[in-house]
Short mmCIF file of C-alpha atoms in Angstrom, two decimals:
data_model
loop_
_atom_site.label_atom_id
_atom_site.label_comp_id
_atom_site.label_asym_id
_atom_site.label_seq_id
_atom_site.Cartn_x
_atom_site.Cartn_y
_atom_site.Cartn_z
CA UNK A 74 0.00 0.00 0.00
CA UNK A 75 2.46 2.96 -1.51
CA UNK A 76 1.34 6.22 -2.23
CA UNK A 77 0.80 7.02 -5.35
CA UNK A 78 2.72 9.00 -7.32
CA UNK A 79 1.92 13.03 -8.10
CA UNK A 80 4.47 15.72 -9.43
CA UNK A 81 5.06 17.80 -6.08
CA UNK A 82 4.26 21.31 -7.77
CA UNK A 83 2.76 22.72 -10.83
CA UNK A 84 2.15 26.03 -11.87
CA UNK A 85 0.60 27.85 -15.01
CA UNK A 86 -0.73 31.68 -15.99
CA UNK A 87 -4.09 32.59 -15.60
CA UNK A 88 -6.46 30.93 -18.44
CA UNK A 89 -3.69 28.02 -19.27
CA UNK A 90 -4.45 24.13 -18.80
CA UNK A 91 -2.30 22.19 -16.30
CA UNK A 92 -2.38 18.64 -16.17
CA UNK A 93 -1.39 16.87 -12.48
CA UNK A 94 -0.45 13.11 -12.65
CA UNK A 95 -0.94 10.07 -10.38
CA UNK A 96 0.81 7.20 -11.05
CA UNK A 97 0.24 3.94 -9.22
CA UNK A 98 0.45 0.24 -9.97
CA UNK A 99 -1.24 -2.62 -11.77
CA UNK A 100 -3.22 -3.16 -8.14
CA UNK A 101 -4.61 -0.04 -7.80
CA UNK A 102 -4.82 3.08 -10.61
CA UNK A 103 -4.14 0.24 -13.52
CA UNK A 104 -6.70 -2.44 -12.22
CA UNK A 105 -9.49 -0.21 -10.81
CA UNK A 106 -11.59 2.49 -12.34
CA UNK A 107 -12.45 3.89 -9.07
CA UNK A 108 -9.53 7.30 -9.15
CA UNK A 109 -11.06 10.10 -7.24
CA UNK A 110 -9.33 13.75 -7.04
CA UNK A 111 -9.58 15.91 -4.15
CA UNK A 112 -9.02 20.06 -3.81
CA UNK A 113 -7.93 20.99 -0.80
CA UNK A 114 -7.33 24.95 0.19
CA UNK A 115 -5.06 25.75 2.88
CA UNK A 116 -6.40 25.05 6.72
CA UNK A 117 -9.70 23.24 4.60
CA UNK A 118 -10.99 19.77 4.44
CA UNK A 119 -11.03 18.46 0.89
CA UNK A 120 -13.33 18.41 -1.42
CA UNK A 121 -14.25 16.30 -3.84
CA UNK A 122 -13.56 17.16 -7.53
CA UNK A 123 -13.47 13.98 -9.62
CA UNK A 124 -14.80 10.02 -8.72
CA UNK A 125 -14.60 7.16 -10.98
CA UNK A 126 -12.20 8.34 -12.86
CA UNK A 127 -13.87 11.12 -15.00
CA UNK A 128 -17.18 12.02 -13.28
CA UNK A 129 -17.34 15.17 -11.97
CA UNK A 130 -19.84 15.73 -9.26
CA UNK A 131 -22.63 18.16 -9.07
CA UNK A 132 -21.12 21.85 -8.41
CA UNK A 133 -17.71 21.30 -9.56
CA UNK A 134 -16.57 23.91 -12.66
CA UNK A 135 -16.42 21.43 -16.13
CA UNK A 136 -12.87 23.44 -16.29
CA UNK A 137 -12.40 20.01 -13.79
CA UNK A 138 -11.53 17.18 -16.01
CA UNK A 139 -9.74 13.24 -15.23
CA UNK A 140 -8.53 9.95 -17.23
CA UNK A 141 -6.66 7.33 -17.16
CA UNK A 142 -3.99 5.47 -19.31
CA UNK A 143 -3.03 2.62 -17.42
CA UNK A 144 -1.32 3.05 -14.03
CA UNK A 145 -1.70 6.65 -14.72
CA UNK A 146 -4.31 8.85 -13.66
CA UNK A 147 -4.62 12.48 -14.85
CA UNK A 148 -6.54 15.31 -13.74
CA UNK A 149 -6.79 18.90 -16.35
CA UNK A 150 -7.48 22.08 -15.04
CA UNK A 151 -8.41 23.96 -18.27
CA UNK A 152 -8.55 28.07 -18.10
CA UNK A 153 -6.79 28.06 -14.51
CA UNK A 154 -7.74 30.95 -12.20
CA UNK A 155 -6.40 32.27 -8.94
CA UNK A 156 -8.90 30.36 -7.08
CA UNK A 157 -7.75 27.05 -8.50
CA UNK A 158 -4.13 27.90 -6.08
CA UNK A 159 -4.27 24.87 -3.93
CA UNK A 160 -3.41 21.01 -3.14
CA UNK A 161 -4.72 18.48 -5.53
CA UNK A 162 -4.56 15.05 -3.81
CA UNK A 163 -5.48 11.65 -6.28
CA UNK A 164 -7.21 8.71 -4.22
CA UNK A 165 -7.54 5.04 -5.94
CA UNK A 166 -9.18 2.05 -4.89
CA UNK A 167 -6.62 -0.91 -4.15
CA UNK A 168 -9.20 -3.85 -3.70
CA UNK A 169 -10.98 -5.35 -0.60
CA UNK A 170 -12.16 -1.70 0.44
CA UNK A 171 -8.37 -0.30 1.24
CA UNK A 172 -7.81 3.01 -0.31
CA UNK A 173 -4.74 4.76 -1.08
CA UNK A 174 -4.09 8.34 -1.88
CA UNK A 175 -1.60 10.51 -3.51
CA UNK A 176 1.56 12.30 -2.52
CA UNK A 177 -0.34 15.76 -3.41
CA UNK A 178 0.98 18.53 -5.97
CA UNK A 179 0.15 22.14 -4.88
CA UNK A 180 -0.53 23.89 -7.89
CA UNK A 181 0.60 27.60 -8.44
CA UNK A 182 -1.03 30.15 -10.30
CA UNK A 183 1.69 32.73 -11.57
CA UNK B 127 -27.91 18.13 3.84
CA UNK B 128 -25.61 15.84 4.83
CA UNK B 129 -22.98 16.78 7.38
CA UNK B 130 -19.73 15.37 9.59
CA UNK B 131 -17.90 15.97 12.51
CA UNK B 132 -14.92 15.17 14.20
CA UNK B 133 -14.62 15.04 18.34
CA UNK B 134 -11.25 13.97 20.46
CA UNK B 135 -8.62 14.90 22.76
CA UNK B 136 -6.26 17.54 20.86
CA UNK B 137 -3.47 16.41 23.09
CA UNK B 138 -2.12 12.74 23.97
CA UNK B 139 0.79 11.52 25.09
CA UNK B 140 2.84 8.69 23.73
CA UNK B 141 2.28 5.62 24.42
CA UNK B 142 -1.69 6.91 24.99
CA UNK B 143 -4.57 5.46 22.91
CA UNK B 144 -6.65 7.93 21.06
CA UNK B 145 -9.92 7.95 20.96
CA UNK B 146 -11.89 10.13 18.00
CA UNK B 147 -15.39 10.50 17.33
CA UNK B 148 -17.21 11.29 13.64
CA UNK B 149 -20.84 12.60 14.38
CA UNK B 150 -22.83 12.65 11.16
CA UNK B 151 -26.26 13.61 10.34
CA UNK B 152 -28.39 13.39 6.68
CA UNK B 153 -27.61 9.57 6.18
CA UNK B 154 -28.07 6.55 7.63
CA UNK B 155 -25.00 3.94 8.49
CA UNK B 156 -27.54 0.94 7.60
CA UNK B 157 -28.10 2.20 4.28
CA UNK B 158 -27.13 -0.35 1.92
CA UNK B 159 -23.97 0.84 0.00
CA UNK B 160 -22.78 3.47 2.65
CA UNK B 161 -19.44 4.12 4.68
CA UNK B 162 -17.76 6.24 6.68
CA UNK B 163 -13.93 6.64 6.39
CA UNK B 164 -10.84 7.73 8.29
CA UNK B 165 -8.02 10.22 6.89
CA UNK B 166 -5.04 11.80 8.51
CA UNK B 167 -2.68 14.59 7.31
CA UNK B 168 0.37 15.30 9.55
CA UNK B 169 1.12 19.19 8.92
CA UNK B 170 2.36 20.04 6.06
CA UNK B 171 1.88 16.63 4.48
CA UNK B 172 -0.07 14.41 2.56
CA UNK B 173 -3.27 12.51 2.93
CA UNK B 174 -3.25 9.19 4.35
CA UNK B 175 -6.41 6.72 4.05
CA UNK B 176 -6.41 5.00 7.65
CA UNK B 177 -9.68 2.91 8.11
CA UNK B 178 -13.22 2.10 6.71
CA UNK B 179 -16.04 1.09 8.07
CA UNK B 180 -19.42 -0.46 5.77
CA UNK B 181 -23.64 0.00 6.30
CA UNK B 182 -22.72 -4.07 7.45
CA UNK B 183 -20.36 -3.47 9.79
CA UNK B 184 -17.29 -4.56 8.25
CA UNK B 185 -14.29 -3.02 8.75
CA UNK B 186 -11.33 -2.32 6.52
CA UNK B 187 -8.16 -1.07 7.74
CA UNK B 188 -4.38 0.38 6.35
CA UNK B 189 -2.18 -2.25 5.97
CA UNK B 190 0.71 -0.67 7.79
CA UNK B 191 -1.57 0.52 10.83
CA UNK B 192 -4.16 -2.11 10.97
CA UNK B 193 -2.52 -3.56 14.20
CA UNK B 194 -2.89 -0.08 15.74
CA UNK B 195 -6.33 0.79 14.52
CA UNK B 196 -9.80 -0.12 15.80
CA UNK B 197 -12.78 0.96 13.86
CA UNK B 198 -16.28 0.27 15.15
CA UNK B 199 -19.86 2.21 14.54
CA UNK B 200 -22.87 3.58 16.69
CA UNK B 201 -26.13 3.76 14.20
CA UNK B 202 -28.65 4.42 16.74
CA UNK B 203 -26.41 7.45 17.62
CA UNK B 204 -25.21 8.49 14.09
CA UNK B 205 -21.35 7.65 15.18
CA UNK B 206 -18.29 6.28 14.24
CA UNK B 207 -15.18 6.00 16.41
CA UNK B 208 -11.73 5.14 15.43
CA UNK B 209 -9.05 4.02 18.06
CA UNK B 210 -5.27 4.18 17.40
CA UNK B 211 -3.72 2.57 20.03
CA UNK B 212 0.14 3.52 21.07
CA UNK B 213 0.40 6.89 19.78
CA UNK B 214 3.51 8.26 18.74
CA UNK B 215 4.60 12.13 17.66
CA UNK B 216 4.79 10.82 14.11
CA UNK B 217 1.21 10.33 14.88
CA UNK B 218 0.51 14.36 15.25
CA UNK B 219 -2.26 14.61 12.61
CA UNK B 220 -5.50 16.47 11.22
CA UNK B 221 -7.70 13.39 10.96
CA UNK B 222 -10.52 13.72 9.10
CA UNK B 223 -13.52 11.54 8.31
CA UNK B 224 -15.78 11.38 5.40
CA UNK B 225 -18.64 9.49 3.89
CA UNK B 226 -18.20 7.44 0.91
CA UNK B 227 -21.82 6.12 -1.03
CA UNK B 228 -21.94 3.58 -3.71
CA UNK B 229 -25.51 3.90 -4.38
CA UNK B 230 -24.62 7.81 -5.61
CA UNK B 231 -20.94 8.51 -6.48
CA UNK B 232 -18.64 6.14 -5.41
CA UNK B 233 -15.64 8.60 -3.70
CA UNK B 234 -15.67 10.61 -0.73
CA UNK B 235 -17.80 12.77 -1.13
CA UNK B 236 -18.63 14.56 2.07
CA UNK B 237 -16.05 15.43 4.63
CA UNK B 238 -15.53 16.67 8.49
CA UNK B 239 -13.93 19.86 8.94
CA UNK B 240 -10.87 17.87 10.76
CA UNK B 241 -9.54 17.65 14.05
CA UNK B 242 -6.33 18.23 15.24
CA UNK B 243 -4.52 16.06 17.35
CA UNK B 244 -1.14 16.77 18.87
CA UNK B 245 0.94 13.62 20.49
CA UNK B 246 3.48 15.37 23.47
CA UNK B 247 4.12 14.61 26.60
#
């Protein structure tokens, strides 16, 4: 049960995409299409921006996107704004109800 | 409008057991399908899933703390408490819990606002 992998920082302008990584194994992000992605502001709990891979729950800005290519999850935040300034955190199932998340990337906004 | 909250001692000392506390309201723990989950995030760090428990009772736990961790529910009192026995300062955390749903979206969707515990003696 390692964490996954994410890129520790990533930064973009105002209005450009970014794209955040989570790499994991065959067990986990390769064999499961359960990837969730988390937003979490400073001294906040997180919230929930992406489940099951792609699905983006009620509320959340379509600027929000995720997929998958094997043990690699992605999540795309198209036409970035100063809000978006915050810890992304990637969550996968692993089997037999243990979860496992992400090392987090905190994502700039120059 | 679904809700959680986190209760516990913000101080232990090591060696101690913690005890924490997730009150929720605006779901049911017998609801077919439903869970209620147990994060951590030491300051300044990442995430890290701890325990699970399902709308049957079972209980799922983190492979490297399972010996450590007790979770167990409450549904006549809308509770779920988590025990982490032997506490350590490594164990200084935000720990969070959150619901997870299968018969909606199947992620954590809903989360506590976090409490802090400090281990010091």
């Amino acid at each position: 049960q390692s964490a996954l992998t994410q890129p520790a920082s990533v930064s973009g302008s105002p209005g450009q995409s970014i794209t955040i990584s989570c790499t994991g194994t065959s067990d986990d992000v390769g064999s499961y299409n359960l990837v969730s992605w988390y937003q979490q502001h400073p001294g906040k709990a997180p919230k929930l921006l992406i489940y099951e891979v792609t699905k983006r729950p009620s509320g959340v800005s379509n600027r929000f996107s995720g997929s998958k290519s094997g043990n690699t999850a992605s999540l795309t935040i198209s036409g970035l704004q100063a809000e978006d300034e915050a810890d992304y955190y990637c969550c996968s199932y692993e089997g037999s109800s243990i979860f496992v998340f992400g090392t987090g990337t905190n994502v700039t906004v120059l | 409008q679904v809700t959680l909250r986190e209760s516990g001692p913000a101080l232990v000392k090591p060696t101690q057991t913690l005890t924490l506390t997730c009150s929720f309201s605006g779901f049911s723990l017998t609801t077919s399908g439903m869970y209620v989950t147990w994060v951590r995030q030491p300051p300044g760090k990442a995430l890290e899933w701890l325990a699970l428990i399902d709308w049957d009772d079972d209980k799922y736990y983190s492979t490297s703390l399972k010996t450590r961790l007790t979770i167990s529910k409450d549904t006549s009192e809308n509770q779920v408490v988590l025990t982490m026995t032997n506490m350590d300062p490594v164990d200084t955390a935000t720990y969070y819990c959150a619901r997870r749903y299968r018969g909606d979206l199947d992620a954590f969707d809903i989360w506590g606002q976090g409490t802090m515990v400090t281990v010091s003696s």
